[in-house]
PDB file of C-alpha atoms in Angstrom:
ATOM      1  CA  UNK D   8      65.936  94.106  76.657  1.00 82.00           C
ATOM      2  CA  UNK D   9      68.505  91.448  75.958  1.00 88.00           C
ATOM      3  CA  UNK D  10      69.861  89.096  78.595  1.00 94.00           C
ATOM      4  CA  UNK D  11      72.646  86.524  78.608  1.00 97.00           C
ATOM      5  CA  UNK D  12      72.951  83.871  81.307  1.00 97.00           C
ATOM      6  CA  UNK D  13      75.965  81.684  82.008  1.00 97.00           C
ATOM      7  CA  UNK D  14      75.125  79.340  84.866  1.00 96.00           C
ATOM      8  CA  UNK D  15      78.542  77.682  85.314  1.00 95.00           C
ATOM      9  CA  UNK D  16      80.810  79.953  87.355  1.00 92.00           C
ATOM     10  CA  UNK D  17      83.754  77.568  86.991  1.00 95.00           C
ATOM     11  CA  UNK D  18      84.761  74.173  85.758  1.00 95.00           C
ATOM     12  CA  UNK D  19      87.691  71.829  85.457  1.00 96.00           C
ATOM     13  CA  UNK D  20      88.519  69.862  82.328  1.00 97.00           C
ATOM     14  CA  UNK D  21      91.198  67.306  81.682  1.00 97.00           C
ATOM     15  CA  UNK D  22      93.735  68.132  78.999  1.00 97.00           C
ATOM     16  CA  UNK D  23      92.788  66.688  75.576  1.00 97.00           C
ATOM     17  CA  UNK D  24      89.146  66.259  76.570  1.00 97.00           C
ATOM     18  CA  UNK D  25      86.215  68.283  75.223  1.00 97.00           C
ATOM     19  CA  UNK D  26      84.287  70.780  77.355  1.00 97.00           C
ATOM     20  CA  UNK D  27      80.912  72.440  76.866  1.00 98.00           C
ATOM     21  CA  UNK D  28      80.186  75.886  78.248  1.00 98.00           C
ATOM     22  CA  UNK D  29      76.528  76.763  78.662  1.00 98.00           C
ATOM     23  CA  UNK D  30      74.907  79.987  77.515  1.00 98.00           C
ATOM     24  CA  UNK D  31      71.245  80.904  77.329  1.00 98.00           C
ATOM     25  CA  UNK D  32      69.883  84.155  76.024  1.00 97.00           C
ATOM     26  CA  UNK D  33      66.685  86.129  75.957  1.00 96.00           C
ATOM     27  CA  UNK D  34      65.605  88.636  73.340  1.00 93.00           C
ATOM     28  CA  UNK D  35      62.489  89.626  71.457  1.00 91.00           C
ATOM     29  CA  UNK D  36      64.456  90.711  68.387  1.00 89.00           C
ATOM     30  CA  UNK D  37      64.345  88.340  65.417  1.00 90.00           C
ATOM     31  CA  UNK D  38      67.814  89.405  64.299  1.00 90.00           C
ATOM     32  CA  UNK D  39      70.765  89.052  66.652  1.00 92.00           C
ATOM     33  CA  UNK D  40      74.281  87.734  66.874  1.00 93.00           C
ATOM     34  CA  UNK D  41      75.804  85.393  69.432  1.00 95.00           C
ATOM     35  CA  UNK D  42      79.470  85.520  70.367  1.00 96.00           C
ATOM     36  CA  UNK D  43      82.028  83.856  72.562  1.00 97.00           C
ATOM     37  CA  UNK D  44      85.084  85.670  73.871  1.00 97.00           C
ATOM     38  CA  UNK D  45      88.054  84.325  75.831  1.00 97.00           C
ATOM     39  CA  UNK D  46      89.755  86.372  78.533  1.00 97.00           C
ATOM     40  CA  UNK D  47      93.037  84.879  79.773  1.00 96.00           C
ATOM     41  CA  UNK D  48      94.599  85.976  83.041  1.00 95.00           C
ATOM     42  CA  UNK D  49      96.480  88.696  81.157  1.00 94.00           C
ATOM     43  CA  UNK D  50      93.130  90.438  80.686  1.00 94.00           C
ATOM     44  CA  UNK D  51      92.704  90.908  76.959  1.00 94.00           C
ATOM     45  CA  UNK D  52      89.466  89.969  75.189  1.00 95.00           C
ATOM     46  CA  UNK D  53      89.918  87.462  72.383  1.00 95.00           C
ATOM     47  CA  UNK D  54      87.140  86.795  69.869  1.00 93.00           C
ATOM     48  CA  UNK D  55      86.460  83.079  69.403  1.00 96.00           C
ATOM     49  CA  UNK D  56      83.309  82.487  67.389  1.00 95.00           C
ATOM     50  CA  UNK D  57      80.129  84.087  66.031  1.00 94.00           C
ATOM     51  CA  UNK D  58      76.666  82.797  65.134  1.00 94.00           C
ATOM     52  CA  UNK D  59      73.998  84.872  63.418  1.00 92.00           C
ATOM     53  CA  UNK D  60      70.383  84.246  64.351  1.00 93.00           C
ATOM     54  CA  UNK D  61      69.501  83.383  60.747  1.00 92.00           C
ATOM     55  CA  UNK D  62      72.472  81.073  60.192  1.00 90.00           C
ATOM     56  CA  UNK D  63      71.250  77.561  59.501  1.00 89.00           C
ATOM     57  CA  UNK D  64      74.454  75.771  60.388  1.00 94.00           C
ATOM     58  CA  UNK D  65      76.326  75.817  63.666  1.00 96.00           C
ATOM     59  CA  UNK D  66      79.457  77.939  63.535  1.00 95.00           C
ATOM     60  CA  UNK D  67      82.896  76.359  63.834  1.00 96.00           C
ATOM     61  CA  UNK D  68      86.329  77.942  64.203  1.00 95.00           C
ATOM     62  CA  UNK D  69      89.119  75.437  64.599  1.00 97.00           C
ATOM     63  CA  UNK D  70      88.653  73.663  67.947  1.00 97.00           C
ATOM     64  CA  UNK D  71      85.663  75.842  68.818  1.00 98.00           C
ATOM     65  CA  UNK D  72      82.099  75.124  67.808  1.00 98.00           C
ATOM     66  CA  UNK D  73      78.892  76.834  68.791  1.00 97.00           C
ATOM     67  CA  UNK D  74      75.903  74.605  69.449  1.00 97.00           C
ATOM     68  CA  UNK D  75      73.038  76.918  68.468  1.00 96.00           C
ATOM     69  CA  UNK D  76      69.566  75.776  69.522  1.00 96.00           C
ATOM     70  CA  UNK D  77      67.231  78.605  68.590  1.00 94.00           C
ATOM     71  CA  UNK D  78      64.050  77.165  70.074  1.00 94.00           C
ATOM     72  CA  UNK D  79      65.802  76.648  73.409  1.00 95.00           C
ATOM     73  CA  UNK D  80      67.557  80.033  73.135  1.00 96.00           C
ATOM     74  CA  UNK D  81      70.888  78.448  73.864  1.00 97.00           C
ATOM     75  CA  UNK D  82      74.326  79.010  72.348  1.00 98.00           C
ATOM     76  CA  UNK D  83      76.729  76.621  74.029  1.00 98.00           C
ATOM     77  CA  UNK D  84      80.437  76.683  73.236  1.00 98.00           C
ATOM     78  CA  UNK D  85      82.225  73.386  72.717  1.00 98.00           C
ATOM     79  CA  UNK D  86      86.006  73.324  72.976  1.00 98.00           C
ATOM     80  CA  UNK D  87      87.462  70.110  71.630  1.00 96.00           C
ATOM     81  CA  UNK D  88      90.828  68.614  72.631  1.00 96.00           C
ATOM     82  CA  UNK D  89      91.423  71.057  75.494  1.00 97.00           C
ATOM     83  CA  UNK D  90      94.894  72.499  75.907  1.00 97.00           C
ATOM     84  CA  UNK D  91      96.545  74.053  78.949  1.00 97.00           C
ATOM     85  CA  UNK D  92      96.380  77.407  77.168  1.00 97.00           C
ATOM     86  CA  UNK D  93      92.582  77.183  77.153  1.00 98.00           C
ATOM     87  CA  UNK D  94      92.538  77.993  80.879  1.00 98.00           C
ATOM     88  CA  UNK D  95      90.733  81.354  80.989  1.00 98.00           C
ATOM     89  CA  UNK D  96      87.435  83.118  81.530  1.00 97.00           C
ATOM     90  CA  UNK D  97      84.916  82.625  78.736  1.00 98.00           C
ATOM     91  CA  UNK D  98      82.154  85.098  78.024  1.00 98.00           C
ATOM     92  CA  UNK D  99      79.039  84.603  75.970  1.00 98.00           C
ATOM     93  CA  UNK D 100      77.601  87.760  74.410  1.00 96.00           C
ATOM     94  CA  UNK D 101      74.837  88.823  72.093  1.00 95.00           C
ATOM     95  CA  UNK D 102      74.262  91.793  69.835  1.00 91.00           C
ATOM     96  CA  UNK D 103      71.242  93.748  68.736  1.00 83.00           C
ATOM     97  CA  UNK D 104      70.976  92.791  65.110  1.00 76.00           C
ATOM     98  CA  UNK D 105      73.236  90.323  63.380  1.00 69.00           C
ATOM     99  CA  UNK D 106      75.806  93.043  62.574  1.00 69.00           C
ATOM    100  CA  UNK D 107      77.418  92.601  65.939  1.00 66.00           C
ATOM    101  CA  UNK D 108      77.038  96.014  67.526  1.00 80.00           C
ATOM    102  CA  UNK D 109      76.255  96.844  71.147  1.00 87.00           C
ATOM    103  CA  UNK D 110      77.187  93.613  72.874  1.00 92.00           C
ATOM    104  CA  UNK D 111      75.492  92.364  76.032  1.00 95.00           C
ATOM    105  CA  UNK D 112      77.744  89.998  77.994  1.00 96.00           C
ATOM    106  CA  UNK D 113      77.052  87.157  80.377  1.00 97.00           C
ATOM    107  CA  UNK D 114      78.823  86.805  83.710  1.00 96.00           C
ATOM    108  CA  UNK D 115      81.424  84.383  82.398  1.00 97.00           C
ATOM    109  CA  UNK D 116      82.654  80.861  83.106  1.00 98.00           C
ATOM    110  CA  UNK D 117      86.146  80.175  84.374  1.00 97.00           C
ATOM    111  CA  UNK D 118      87.763  77.102  82.815  1.00 98.00           C
ATOM    112  CA  UNK D 119      90.811  75.427  84.289  1.00 98.00           C
ATOM    113  CA  UNK D 120      92.489  72.743  82.194  1.00 98.00           C
ATOM    114  CA  UNK D 121      94.282  70.083  84.227  1.00 97.00           C
ATOM    115  CA  UNK D 122      97.352  68.282  82.833  1.00 95.00           C
TER     116      UNK D 122
ATOM    117  CA  UNK C  21      98.559  97.803  62.288  1.00 72.00           C
ATOM    118  CA  UNK C  22      98.533  98.570  66.000  1.00 80.00           C
ATOM    119  CA  UNK C  23      94.840  97.675  66.220  1.00 92.00           C
ATOM    120  CA  UNK C  24      93.089  99.308  69.172  1.00 96.00           C
ATOM    121  CA  UNK C  25      95.311 101.183  71.602  1.00 97.00           C
ATOM    122  CA  UNK C  26      94.374 102.567  75.013  1.00 98.00           C
ATOM    123  CA  UNK C  27      96.164 104.913  77.358  1.00 97.00           C
ATOM    124  CA  UNK C  28      96.908 104.900  80.201  1.00 97.00           C
ATOM    125  CA  UNK C  29      97.228 101.245  81.246  1.00 96.00           C
ATOM    126  CA  UNK C  30      96.731 102.035  84.918  1.00 96.00           C
ATOM    127  CA  UNK C  31      95.494 105.065  86.822  1.00 97.00           C
ATOM    128  CA  UNK C  32      94.613 105.920  90.409  1.00 97.00           C
ATOM    129  CA  UNK C  33      92.211 108.831  90.909  1.00 97.00           C
ATOM    130  CA  UNK C  34      91.024 110.574  94.008  1.00 97.00           C
ATOM    131  CA  UNK C  35      87.288 110.988  94.528  1.00 97.00           C
ATOM    132  CA  UNK C  36      86.056 114.041  92.632  1.00 97.00           C
ATOM    133  CA  UNK C  37      88.927 114.166  90.154  1.00 97.00           C
ATOM    134  CA  UNK C  38      88.372 113.974  86.405  1.00 96.00           C
ATOM    135  CA  UNK C  39      90.287 112.252  83.649  1.00 97.00           C
ATOM    136  CA  UNK C  40      90.108 111.182  80.035  1.00 98.00           C
ATOM    137  CA  UNK C  41      90.772 107.646  78.872  1.00 98.00           C
ATOM    138  CA  UNK C  42      92.204 107.636  75.388  1.00 98.00           C
ATOM    139  CA  UNK C  43      91.314 105.124  72.676  1.00 98.00           C
ATOM    140  CA  UNK C  44      92.540 104.997  69.094  1.00 97.00           C
ATOM    141  CA  UNK C  45      92.187 102.496  66.258  1.00 96.00           C
ATOM    142  CA  UNK C  46      94.007 102.328  62.946  1.00 93.00           C
ATOM    143  CA  UNK C  47      91.709  99.900  61.134  1.00 90.00           C
ATOM    144  CA  UNK C  48      89.381 102.568  59.681  1.00 90.00           C
ATOM    145  CA  UNK C  49      86.486 101.100  61.634  1.00 91.00           C
ATOM    146  CA  UNK C  50      83.289 103.111  61.809  1.00 90.00           C
ATOM    147  CA  UNK C  51      82.009 101.600  65.044  1.00 92.00           C
ATOM    148  CA  UNK C  52      83.694 102.186  68.397  1.00 95.00           C
ATOM    149  CA  UNK C  53      82.649 101.213  71.909  1.00 96.00           C
ATOM    150  CA  UNK C  54      83.505 101.700  75.549  1.00 97.00           C
ATOM    151  CA  UNK C  55      82.859  98.912  78.039  1.00 98.00           C
ATOM    152  CA  UNK C  56      83.601  98.550  81.714  1.00 98.00           C
ATOM    153  CA  UNK C  57      84.327  95.311  83.540  1.00 97.00           C
ATOM    154  CA  UNK C  58      83.866  95.170  87.287  1.00 96.00           C
ATOM    155  CA  UNK C  59      85.717  92.443  89.212  1.00 90.00           C
ATOM    156  CA  UNK C  60      84.368  88.967  88.481  1.00 88.00           C
ATOM    157  CA  UNK C  61      81.750  90.263  86.057  1.00 92.00           C
ATOM    158  CA  UNK C  62      81.093  90.488  82.353  1.00 94.00           C
ATOM    159  CA  UNK C  63      81.547  93.673  80.339  1.00 97.00           C
ATOM    160  CA  UNK C  64      78.904  96.386  80.241  1.00 97.00           C
ATOM    161  CA  UNK C  65      78.508  98.919  77.443  1.00 96.00           C
ATOM    162  CA  UNK C  66      79.007 102.540  78.485  1.00 97.00           C
ATOM    163  CA  UNK C  67      78.851 104.442  75.176  1.00 96.00           C
ATOM    164  CA  UNK C  68      79.236 103.667  71.527  1.00 95.00           C
ATOM    165  CA  UNK C  69      79.694 105.514  68.251  1.00 94.00           C
ATOM    166  CA  UNK C  70      78.651 104.593  64.719  1.00 91.00           C
ATOM    167  CA  UNK C  71      80.880 107.192  63.095  1.00 91.00           C
ATOM    168  CA  UNK C  72      82.589 110.530  63.560  1.00 93.00           C
ATOM    169  CA  UNK C  73      80.230 112.992  65.221  1.00 93.00           C
ATOM    170  CA  UNK C  74      77.681 110.340  66.267  1.00 93.00           C
ATOM    171  CA  UNK C  75      77.568 108.848  69.763  1.00 95.00           C
ATOM    172  CA  UNK C  76      74.915 107.180  71.870  1.00 93.00           C
ATOM    173  CA  UNK C  77      74.447 105.812  75.364  1.00 94.00           C
ATOM    174  CA  UNK C  78      74.861 102.190  76.286  1.00 93.00           C
ATOM    175  CA  UNK C  79      73.727 100.336  79.385  1.00 93.00           C
ATOM    176  CA  UNK C  80      75.708 102.285  82.028  1.00 96.00           C
ATOM    177  CA  UNK C  81      76.419 105.851  80.780  1.00 97.00           C
ATOM    178  CA  UNK C  82      76.005 107.817  84.020  1.00 96.00           C
ATOM    179  CA  UNK C  83      79.152 109.617  85.106  1.00 96.00           C
ATOM    180  CA  UNK C  84      80.798 109.435  81.673  1.00 97.00           C
ATOM    181  CA  UNK C  85      80.965 111.449  78.483  1.00 97.00           C
ATOM    182  CA  UNK C  86      82.354 110.706  75.046  1.00 97.00           C
ATOM    183  CA  UNK C  87      83.138 112.488  71.832  1.00 95.00           C
ATOM    184  CA  UNK C  88      84.088 111.278  68.364  1.00 96.00           C
ATOM    185  CA  UNK C  89      85.653 114.028  66.288  1.00 96.00           C
ATOM    186  CA  UNK C  90      87.635 111.642  64.059  1.00 96.00           C
ATOM    187  CA  UNK C  91      87.211 108.070  62.827  1.00 94.00           C
ATOM    188  CA  UNK C  92      90.341 107.013  64.718  1.00 96.00           C
ATOM    189  CA  UNK C  93      89.780 108.403  68.215  1.00 97.00           C
ATOM    190  CA  UNK C  94      87.096 107.825  70.822  1.00 98.00           C
ATOM    191  CA  UNK C  95      88.027 109.302  74.225  1.00 98.00           C
ATOM    192  CA  UNK C  96      86.014 108.586  77.376  1.00 98.00           C
ATOM    193  CA  UNK C  97      85.731 111.363  79.943  1.00 97.00           C
ATOM    194  CA  UNK C  98      85.114 110.703  83.634  1.00 96.00           C
ATOM    195  CA  UNK C  99      83.845 113.720  85.531  1.00 89.00           C
ATOM    196  CA  UNK C 100      83.849 113.781  89.345  1.00 93.00           C
ATOM    197  CA  UNK C 101      85.237 110.282  89.816  1.00 96.00           C
ATOM    198  CA  UNK C 102      83.489 108.048  92.359  1.00 96.00           C
ATOM    199  CA  UNK C 103      84.596 104.737  93.944  1.00 96.00           C
ATOM    200  CA  UNK C 104      81.841 102.994  91.948  1.00 96.00           C
ATOM    201  CA  UNK C 105      83.817 103.806  88.795  1.00 97.00           C
ATOM    202  CA  UNK C 106      86.691 101.586  89.894  1.00 97.00           C
ATOM    203  CA  UNK C 107      86.833  99.110  87.044  1.00 97.00           C
ATOM    204  CA  UNK C 108      88.716  97.949  83.974  1.00 98.00           C
ATOM    205  CA  UNK C 109      87.747  99.934  80.904  1.00 98.00           C
ATOM    206  CA  UNK C 110      87.895  98.404  77.450  1.00 98.00           C
ATOM    207  CA  UNK C 111      87.650 100.218  74.160  1.00 98.00           C
ATOM    208  CA  UNK C 112      86.649  98.240  71.061  1.00 96.00           C
ATOM    209  CA  UNK C 113      86.027  98.840  67.390  1.00 94.00           C
ATOM    210  CA  UNK C 114      84.365  97.046  64.508  1.00 91.00           C
ATOM    211  CA  UNK C 115      84.079  97.565  60.767  1.00 83.00           C
ATOM    212  CA  UNK C 116      80.808  98.556  59.136  1.00 57.00           C
ATOM    213  CA  UNK C 117      81.281  96.749  55.868  1.00 62.00           C
ATOM    214  CA  UNK C 118      83.311  93.563  55.685  1.00 62.00           C
ATOM    215  CA  UNK C 119      82.886  89.842  55.774  1.00 63.00           C
ATOM    216  CA  UNK C 120      83.570  89.865  59.513  1.00 75.00           C
ATOM    217  CA  UNK C 121      81.963  93.218  60.309  1.00 74.00           C
ATOM    218  CA  UNK C 122      80.487  91.675  63.460  1.00 82.00           C
ATOM    219  CA  UNK C 123      83.886  91.075  65.084  1.00 87.00           C
ATOM    220  CA  UNK C 124      84.797  93.628  67.732  1.00 90.00           C
ATOM    221  CA  UNK C 125      88.508  94.199  68.279  1.00 92.00           C
ATOM    222  CA  UNK C 126      89.335  95.091  71.858  1.00 95.00           C
ATOM    223  CA  UNK C 127      92.084  97.234  73.268  1.00 96.00           C
ATOM    224  CA  UNK C 128      94.218  95.990  76.185  1.00 96.00           C
ATOM    225  CA  UNK C 129      92.170  97.845  78.789  1.00 97.00           C
ATOM    226  CA  UNK C 130      92.743 100.594  81.367  1.00 97.00           C
ATOM    227  CA  UNK C 131      92.641  99.614  85.023  1.00 97.00           C
ATOM    228  CA  UNK C 132      91.197 102.528  87.008  1.00 97.00           C
ATOM    229  CA  UNK C 133      91.036 102.770  90.783  1.00 97.00           C
ATOM    230  CA  UNK C 134      89.154 105.597  92.507  1.00 97.00           C
ATOM    231  CA  UNK C 135      89.977 106.092  96.190  1.00 96.00           C
TER     232      UNK C 135
END
């Protein structure tokens, strides 16, 4: 069975600073995908970034980067130059297989960006 | 493209009532999913489908049924509603063959209260 753990229930970050959100995972499958989603207070789920288990390089998407450490089974999200609009819940998730199906989500981390 | 649409947006059910949550996508995606999100928690997979006529259980299928007669539609049926089914329900879809086949597109959600 797959498991995702997010140990930070909430955190504050100053506007324009970087923030790292922790995510650890557990799986016995050699092939899997790791995801981060953002959920603002309006409730929708917004895809941020994806990392396949066989990808050699860390994924980046604009201000988002995923720090993938396979041996540690961690997939931390780094948001650079935080903006007020980054205030939201952030969920780490993983899939069975790298294709991205059947996501298992962590409990989430709430980020509040201070001006 | 409308993406993934869900109806209704809100619904209050009495214990023992039944209802169908509607989900449709216009992206010709093969994969479709139903998740539920309880307050303060991450999403959990209820059912998923890999194509018309093919469905399978996720992590929390009890009390729900699905069908997939067309590529576009994936309704979720609640039979004999219980207070434990109070939740926000998200439908999602993803493409089988594309550069970003792993990305799941989420609908806006249905907020269901069972009293």
